[in-house]
mmCIF file of C-alpha atoms in Angstrom:
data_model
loop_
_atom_site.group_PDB
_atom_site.id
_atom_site.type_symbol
_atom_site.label_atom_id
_atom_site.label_comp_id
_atom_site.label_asym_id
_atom_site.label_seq_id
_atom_site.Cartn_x
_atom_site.Cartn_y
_atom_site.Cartn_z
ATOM 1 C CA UNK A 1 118.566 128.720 117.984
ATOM 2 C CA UNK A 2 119.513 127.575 114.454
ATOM 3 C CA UNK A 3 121.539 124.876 115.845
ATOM 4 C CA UNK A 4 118.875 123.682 117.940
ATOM 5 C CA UNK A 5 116.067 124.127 114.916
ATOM 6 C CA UNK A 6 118.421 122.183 112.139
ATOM 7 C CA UNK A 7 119.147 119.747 114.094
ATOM 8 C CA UNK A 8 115.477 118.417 113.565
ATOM 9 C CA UNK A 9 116.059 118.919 109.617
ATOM 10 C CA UNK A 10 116.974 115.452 109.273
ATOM 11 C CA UNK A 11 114.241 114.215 111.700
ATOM 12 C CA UNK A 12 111.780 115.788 109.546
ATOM 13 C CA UNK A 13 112.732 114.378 106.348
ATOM 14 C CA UNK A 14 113.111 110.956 107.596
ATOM 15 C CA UNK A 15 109.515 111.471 108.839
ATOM 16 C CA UNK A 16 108.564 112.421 105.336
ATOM 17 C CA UNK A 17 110.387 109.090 104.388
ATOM 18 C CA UNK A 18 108.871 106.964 106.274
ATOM 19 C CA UNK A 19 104.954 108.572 105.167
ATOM 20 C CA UNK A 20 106.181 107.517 101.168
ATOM 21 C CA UNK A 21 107.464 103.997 102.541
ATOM 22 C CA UNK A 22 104.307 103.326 104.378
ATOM 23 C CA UNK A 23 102.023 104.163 101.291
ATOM 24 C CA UNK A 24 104.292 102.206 98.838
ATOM 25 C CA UNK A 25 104.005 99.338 101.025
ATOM 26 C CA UNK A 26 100.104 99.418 101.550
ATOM 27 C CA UNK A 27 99.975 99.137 97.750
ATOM 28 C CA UNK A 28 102.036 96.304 97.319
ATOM 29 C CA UNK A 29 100.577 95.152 100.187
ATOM 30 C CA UNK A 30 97.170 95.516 98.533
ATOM 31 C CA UNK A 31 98.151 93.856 94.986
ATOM 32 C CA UNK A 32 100.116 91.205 96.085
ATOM 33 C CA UNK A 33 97.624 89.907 98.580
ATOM 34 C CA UNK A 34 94.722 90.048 95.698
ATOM 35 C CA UNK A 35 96.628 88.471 93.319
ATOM 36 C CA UNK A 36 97.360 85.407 95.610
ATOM 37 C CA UNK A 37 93.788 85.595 97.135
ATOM 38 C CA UNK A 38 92.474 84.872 93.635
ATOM 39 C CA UNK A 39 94.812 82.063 93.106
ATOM 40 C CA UNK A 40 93.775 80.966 96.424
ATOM 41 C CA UNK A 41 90.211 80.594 95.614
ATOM 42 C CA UNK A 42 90.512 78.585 92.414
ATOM 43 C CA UNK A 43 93.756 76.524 93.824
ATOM 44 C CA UNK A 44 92.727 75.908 97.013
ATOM 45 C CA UNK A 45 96.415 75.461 98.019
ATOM 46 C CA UNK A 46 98.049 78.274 100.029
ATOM 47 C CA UNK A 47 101.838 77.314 98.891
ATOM 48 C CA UNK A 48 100.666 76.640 95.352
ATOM 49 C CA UNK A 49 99.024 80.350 95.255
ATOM 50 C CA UNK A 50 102.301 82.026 96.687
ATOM 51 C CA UNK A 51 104.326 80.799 94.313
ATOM 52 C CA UNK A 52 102.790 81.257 91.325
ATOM 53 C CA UNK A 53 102.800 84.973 91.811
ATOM 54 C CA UNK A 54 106.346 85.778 93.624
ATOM 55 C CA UNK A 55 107.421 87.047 90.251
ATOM 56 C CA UNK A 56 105.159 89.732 90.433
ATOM 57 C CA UNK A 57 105.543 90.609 93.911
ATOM 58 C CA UNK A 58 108.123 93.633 95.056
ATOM 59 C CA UNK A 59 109.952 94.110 98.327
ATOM 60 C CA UNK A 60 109.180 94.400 101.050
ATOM 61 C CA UNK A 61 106.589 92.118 100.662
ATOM 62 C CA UNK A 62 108.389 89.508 98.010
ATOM 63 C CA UNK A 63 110.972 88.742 101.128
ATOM 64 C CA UNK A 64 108.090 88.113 103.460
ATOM 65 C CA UNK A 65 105.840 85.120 101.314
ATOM 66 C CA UNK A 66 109.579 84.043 100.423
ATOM 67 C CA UNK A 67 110.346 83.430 103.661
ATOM 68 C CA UNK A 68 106.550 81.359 104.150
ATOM 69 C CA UNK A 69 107.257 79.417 101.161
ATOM 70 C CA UNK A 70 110.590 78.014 102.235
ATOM 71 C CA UNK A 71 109.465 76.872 105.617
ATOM 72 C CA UNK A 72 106.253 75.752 104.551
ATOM 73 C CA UNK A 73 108.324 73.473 102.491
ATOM 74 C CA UNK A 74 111.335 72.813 103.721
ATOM 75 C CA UNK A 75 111.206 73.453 107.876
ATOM 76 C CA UNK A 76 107.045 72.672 108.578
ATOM 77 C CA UNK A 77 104.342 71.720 106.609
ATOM 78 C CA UNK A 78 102.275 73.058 109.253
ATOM 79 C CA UNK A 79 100.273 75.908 107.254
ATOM 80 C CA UNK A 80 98.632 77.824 110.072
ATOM 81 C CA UNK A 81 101.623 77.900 111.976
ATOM 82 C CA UNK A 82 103.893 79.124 108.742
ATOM 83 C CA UNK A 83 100.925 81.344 108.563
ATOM 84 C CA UNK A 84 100.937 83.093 111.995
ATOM 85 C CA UNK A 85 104.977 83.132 111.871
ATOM 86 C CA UNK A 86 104.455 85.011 108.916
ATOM 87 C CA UNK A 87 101.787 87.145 110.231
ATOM 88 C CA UNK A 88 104.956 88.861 113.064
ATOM 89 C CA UNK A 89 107.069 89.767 109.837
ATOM 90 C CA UNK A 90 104.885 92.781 108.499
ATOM 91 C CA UNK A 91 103.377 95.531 110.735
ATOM 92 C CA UNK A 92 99.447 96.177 109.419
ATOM 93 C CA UNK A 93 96.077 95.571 110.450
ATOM 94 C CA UNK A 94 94.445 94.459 107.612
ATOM 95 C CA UNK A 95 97.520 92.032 106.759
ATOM 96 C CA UNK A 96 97.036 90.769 109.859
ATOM 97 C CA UNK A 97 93.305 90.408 109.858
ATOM 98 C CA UNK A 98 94.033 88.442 106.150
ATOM 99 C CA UNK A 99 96.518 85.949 107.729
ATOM 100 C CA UNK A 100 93.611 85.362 110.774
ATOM 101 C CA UNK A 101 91.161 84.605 108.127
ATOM 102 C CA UNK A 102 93.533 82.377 105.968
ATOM 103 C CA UNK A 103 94.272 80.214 109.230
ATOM 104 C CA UNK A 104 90.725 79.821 109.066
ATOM 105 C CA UNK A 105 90.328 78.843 105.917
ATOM 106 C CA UNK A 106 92.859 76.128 106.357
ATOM 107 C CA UNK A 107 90.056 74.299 108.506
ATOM 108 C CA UNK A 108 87.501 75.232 106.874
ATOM 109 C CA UNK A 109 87.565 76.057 103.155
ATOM 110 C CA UNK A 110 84.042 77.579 103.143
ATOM 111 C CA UNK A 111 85.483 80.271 104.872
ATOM 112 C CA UNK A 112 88.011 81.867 101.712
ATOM 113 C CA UNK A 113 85.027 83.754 100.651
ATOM 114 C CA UNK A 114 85.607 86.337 103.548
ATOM 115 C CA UNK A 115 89.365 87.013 102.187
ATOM 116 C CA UNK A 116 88.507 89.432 99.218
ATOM 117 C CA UNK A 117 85.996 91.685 101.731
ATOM 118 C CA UNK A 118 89.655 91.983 103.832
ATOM 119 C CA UNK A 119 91.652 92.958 100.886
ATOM 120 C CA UNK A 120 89.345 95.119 99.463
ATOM 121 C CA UNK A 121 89.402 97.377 102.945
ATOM 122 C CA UNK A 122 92.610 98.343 101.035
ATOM 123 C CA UNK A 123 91.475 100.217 98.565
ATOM 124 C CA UNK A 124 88.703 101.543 100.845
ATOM 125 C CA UNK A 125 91.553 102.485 103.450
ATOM 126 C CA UNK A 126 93.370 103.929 99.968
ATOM 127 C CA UNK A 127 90.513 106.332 99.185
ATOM 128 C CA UNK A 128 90.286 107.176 102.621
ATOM 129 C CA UNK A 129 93.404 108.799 102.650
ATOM 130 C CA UNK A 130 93.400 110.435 99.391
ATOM 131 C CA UNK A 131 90.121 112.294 100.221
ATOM 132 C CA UNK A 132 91.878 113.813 103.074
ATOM 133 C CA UNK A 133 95.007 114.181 102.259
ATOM 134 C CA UNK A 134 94.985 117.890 100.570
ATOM 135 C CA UNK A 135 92.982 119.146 104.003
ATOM 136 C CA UNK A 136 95.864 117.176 106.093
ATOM 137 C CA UNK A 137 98.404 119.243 104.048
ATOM 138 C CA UNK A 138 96.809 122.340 104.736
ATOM 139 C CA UNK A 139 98.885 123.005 108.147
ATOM 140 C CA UNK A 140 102.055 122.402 106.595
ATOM 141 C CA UNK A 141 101.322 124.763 103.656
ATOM 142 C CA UNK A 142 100.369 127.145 105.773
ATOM 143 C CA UNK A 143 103.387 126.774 108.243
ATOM 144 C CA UNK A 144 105.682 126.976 105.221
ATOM 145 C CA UNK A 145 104.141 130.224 104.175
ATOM 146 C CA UNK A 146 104.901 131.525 107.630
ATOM 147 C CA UNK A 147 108.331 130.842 107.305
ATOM 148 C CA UNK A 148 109.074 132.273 104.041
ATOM 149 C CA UNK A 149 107.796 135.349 104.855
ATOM 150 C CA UNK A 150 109.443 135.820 108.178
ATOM 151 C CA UNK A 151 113.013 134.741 106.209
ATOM 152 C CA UNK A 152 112.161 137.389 103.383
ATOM 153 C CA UNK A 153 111.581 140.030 105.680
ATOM 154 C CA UNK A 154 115.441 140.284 106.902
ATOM 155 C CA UNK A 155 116.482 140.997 103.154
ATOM 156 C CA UNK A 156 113.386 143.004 102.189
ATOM 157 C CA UNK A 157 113.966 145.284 105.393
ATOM 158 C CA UNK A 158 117.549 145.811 104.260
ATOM 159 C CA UNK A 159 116.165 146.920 100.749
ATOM 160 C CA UNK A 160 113.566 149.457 102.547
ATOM 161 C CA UNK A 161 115.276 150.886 105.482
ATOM 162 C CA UNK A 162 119.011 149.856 106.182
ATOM 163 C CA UNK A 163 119.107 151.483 109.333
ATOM 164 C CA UNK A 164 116.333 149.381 110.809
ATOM 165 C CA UNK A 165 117.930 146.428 109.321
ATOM 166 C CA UNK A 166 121.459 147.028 111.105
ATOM 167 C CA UNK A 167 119.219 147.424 114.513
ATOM 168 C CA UNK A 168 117.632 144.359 114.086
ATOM 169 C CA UNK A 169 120.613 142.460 113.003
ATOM 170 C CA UNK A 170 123.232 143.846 115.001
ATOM 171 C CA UNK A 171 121.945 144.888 118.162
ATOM 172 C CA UNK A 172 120.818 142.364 121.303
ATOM 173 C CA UNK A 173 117.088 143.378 121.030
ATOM 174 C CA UNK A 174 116.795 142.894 117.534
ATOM 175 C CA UNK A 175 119.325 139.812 117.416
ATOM 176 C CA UNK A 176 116.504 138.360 120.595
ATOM 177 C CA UNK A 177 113.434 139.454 118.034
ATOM 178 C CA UNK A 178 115.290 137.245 115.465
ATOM 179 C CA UNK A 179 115.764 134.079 117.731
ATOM 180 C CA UNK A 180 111.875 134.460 118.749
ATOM 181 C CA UNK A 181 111.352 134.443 115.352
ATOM 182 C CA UNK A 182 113.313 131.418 114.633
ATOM 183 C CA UNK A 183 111.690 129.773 117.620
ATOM 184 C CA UNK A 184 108.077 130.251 116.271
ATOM 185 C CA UNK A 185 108.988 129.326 112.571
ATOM 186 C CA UNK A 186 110.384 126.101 113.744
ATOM 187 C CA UNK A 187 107.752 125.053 116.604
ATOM 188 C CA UNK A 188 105.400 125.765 113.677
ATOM 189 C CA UNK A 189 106.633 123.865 111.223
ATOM 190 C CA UNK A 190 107.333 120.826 113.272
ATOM 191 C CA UNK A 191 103.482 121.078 114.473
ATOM 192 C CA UNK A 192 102.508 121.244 110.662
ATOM 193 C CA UNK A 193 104.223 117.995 110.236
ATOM 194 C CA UNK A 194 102.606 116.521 112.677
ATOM 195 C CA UNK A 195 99.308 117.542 111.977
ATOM 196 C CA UNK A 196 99.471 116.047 108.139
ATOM 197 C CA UNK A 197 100.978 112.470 109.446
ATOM 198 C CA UNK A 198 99.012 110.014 107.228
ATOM 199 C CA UNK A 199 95.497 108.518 109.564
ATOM 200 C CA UNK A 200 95.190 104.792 110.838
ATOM 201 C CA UNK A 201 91.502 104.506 109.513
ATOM 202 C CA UNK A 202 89.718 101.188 111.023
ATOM 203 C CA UNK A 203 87.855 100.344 108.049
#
């Protein structure tokens, strides 16, 4: 049973991982695509407003508006195609919905006042989360709780009544009360981190 339960160990922390990647990205996400959106509005150039704020972009989304300036300069001058190519590279909603509206807005210019609405659904999104996320911890607290007191017990029971502790540990029907133990502890906690996975909001 504890080979079985550790082997998700790792699973679970890359899980926990991948939570902290997704928020760091959503807020660089969020600043670098306001910083070039105001650029954008007073430049009116798309390559111009890249560039002059790479320096103050971080991975992964520095690699990605790299990547657009180069071909947009060097490969295709085609900016709604660059655009849309670019568009594939990162994996979000409201990046997406920015790089439908900047196509746009390569046709018609009139149009750049709906990109700040789209960026600021990030900090909307942002709040979103944070209001919720101490009630979305709430199953993993208490699954945690669970499981401490169900480990204590085997060295508190020793402490209290040795005899009972030798029957559970070294007998089959206390060594099967132990595995169902284990069991429950780890089908627990493994539904606790499910339940505080971070919410796609469609804002």
């Amino acid at each position: 049973v504890l080979t079985v339960g550790c082997y998700f160990l790792p699973l679970w922390l890359s899980r926990f991982s991948l939570f902290r990647y997704q928020r760091f990205a959503n807020e660089e996400l969020e600043t670098s695509l306001s910083l070039i959106t105001t650029s954008y509005l007073r430049s009116n150039d798309i390559l111009s407003a890249v560039e002059e704020n790479l320096s103050s972009i971080r991975e992964p989304v520095r690699s990605v508006f790299i990547s657009f300036c180069n071909n947009l300069k060097y490969v295709d001058a085609n900016a709604p195609a660059q655009i849309e190519q670019m568009k594939q590279q990162l994996e979000n909603n409201l990046f997406w919905e920015w790089c439908d509206v900047l196509i746009l807005c390569q046709d018609n210019h009139l149009l750049q006042a709906a990109l700040p609405p789209v960026v600021n659904k990030f900090s909307i999104l942002k709040a979103q989360q944070e209001a919720n996320e101490t009630r979305m911890m709430e199953p993993l607290k208490y699954a945690a709780t669970m499981a401490a007191l169900v480990v204590g017990f085997c060295p508190l029971l020793k402490l209290l009544n040795e005899v009972w502790y030798n029957n559970l540990m070294h007998t089959f029907p206390g060594q099967v009360i132990l595995s169902g133990a284990a069991i429950a502890v780890f089908i627990t906690i493994n539904k606790g981190i499910s339940l505080c996975e971070p919410i796609s909001y469609n804002v």
